[in-house]
Amino acid sequence: MAEVHVIGQIIGASGFSESSLFCKWGIHTGAAWKLLSGVREGQTQVDTPQIGDMAYWSHPIDLHFATKGLQGWPRLHFQVWSQDSFGRCQLAGYGFCHVPSSPGTHQLACPTWRPLGSWREQLARAFVGGGPQLLHGDTIYSGADRYRLHTAAGGTVHLEIGLLLRNFDRYGVEC
Amino acid sequence: MATASPSVFLLMVNGQVESAQFPEYDDLYCKYCFVYGQDWAPTAGLEEGISQITSKSQDVRQALVWNFPIDVTFKSTNPYGWPQIVLSVYGPDVFGNDVVRGYGAVHVPFSPGRHKRTIPMFVPESTSKLQKFTSWFMGRRPEYTDPKVVAQGEGREGKAPSPLLPLSPIQVTAWEWVGPGLG
């Protein structure tokens, strides 16, 4: 079986209008993939930038997959939330990016978006907070049914991911 | 190289904690340690260290320089649990107590060669204002009992907002693979 190591960190996020951000992340793979070690999802701490506007999480990611096929190459997906001084959480953006397929270290910048509601919901969000959220998390990384959504841009999630591949040449895959 | 038996490889890390930028604080020292998985073990060198105390330079750069050497070699059979270096920076507060000024962690780079890394640092913050004042006054800030927590992903959700302190460049240079390679 071919093996893939995804080792790196979610560095942080920039470009969001809210400060005090945290991120819930997960990794989605196809049916041929099996997670041998590591946790498939997690949540970072809340970070409030004191200098500049980039929130830093430095959240480590260390995953070891075994796979029988290339279909369903891993995708990292993120939900960035902001927390206010009362402890309430508000969605700041959804985003996803594919894990790179060439070995080595990669700097990734993942753009995010958030669903807009009707003008009433947008007004309420400006004053009271809250706002629409996705019911099913898989819309974040899949293209089906996206046409129903009207969204606005959020900020960018920055990652540094290192990739180690093993035994791919045995199966005739060049990388 | 198609073998089923586990192959041991070595990872040699030579480098230094070069300097830091902390606009608000002075007279800082840093501690480093490595966090790694179960399949890893250090074979040579020191996996922990404490640096000297450094003050900001008088010139316009206001630089905090440690130039603190890191020299360690790891042995492993599995890339899972790749070592991370955890840095903690400490300094005196207004009353003279030693308080933590920042924690940060980064993975040791994966490819041979010379790499320069700049690590953002953060500090845990108390959630209540009274607790913030008391800890400032008594000099007992929230601190991690074991700085290695910073290198783990699990259990971070409960953390209070953590103010970010700016970057501390760490230069890790010249390590090499010895033994059968991977990937």
mmCIF file of C-alpha atoms in Angstrom, chain B residues 27-29 31 53 89-93 95-101 139-141 143:
data_model
loop_
_atom_site.group_PDB
_atom_site.id
_atom_site.type_symbol
_atom_site.label_atom_id
_atom_site.label_comp_id
_atom_site.label_asym_id
_atom_site.label_seq_id
_atom_site.Cartn_x
_atom_site.Cartn_y
_atom_site.Cartn_z
ATOM 1 C CA ASP B 27 15.845 41.275 29.191
ATOM 2 C CA LEU B 28 14.523 38.010 27.814
ATOM 3 C CA TYR B 29 15.826 34.448 27.839
ATOM 4 C CA LYS B 31 14.229 27.785 26.537
ATOM 5 C CA ILE B 53 19.481 36.691 29.139
ATOM 6 C CA VAL B 89 10.529 33.046 26.134
ATOM 7 C CA TYR B 90 10.634 34.490 29.652
ATOM 8 C CA GLY B 91 11.389 37.915 31.038
ATOM 9 C CA PRO B 92 10.957 40.075 34.127
ATOM 10 C CA ASP B 93 7.792 42.084 34.732
ATOM 11 C CA PHE B 95 7.884 43.908 39.886
ATOM 12 C CA GLY B 96 10.912 41.793 38.977
ATOM 13 C CA ASN B 97 9.184 38.415 38.734
ATOM 14 C CA ASP B 98 10.049 36.024 35.941
ATOM 15 C CA VAL B 99 7.007 35.663 33.712
ATOM 16 C CA VAL B 100 6.418 33.921 30.422
ATOM 17 C CA ARG B 101 6.416 36.221 27.396
ATOM 18 C CA GLY B 139 3.404 38.321 38.993
ATOM 19 C CA ARG B 140 1.804 34.895 38.564
ATOM 20 C CA ARG B 141 0.656 34.852 34.969
ATOM 21 C CA GLU B 143 1.644 29.530 32.373
#
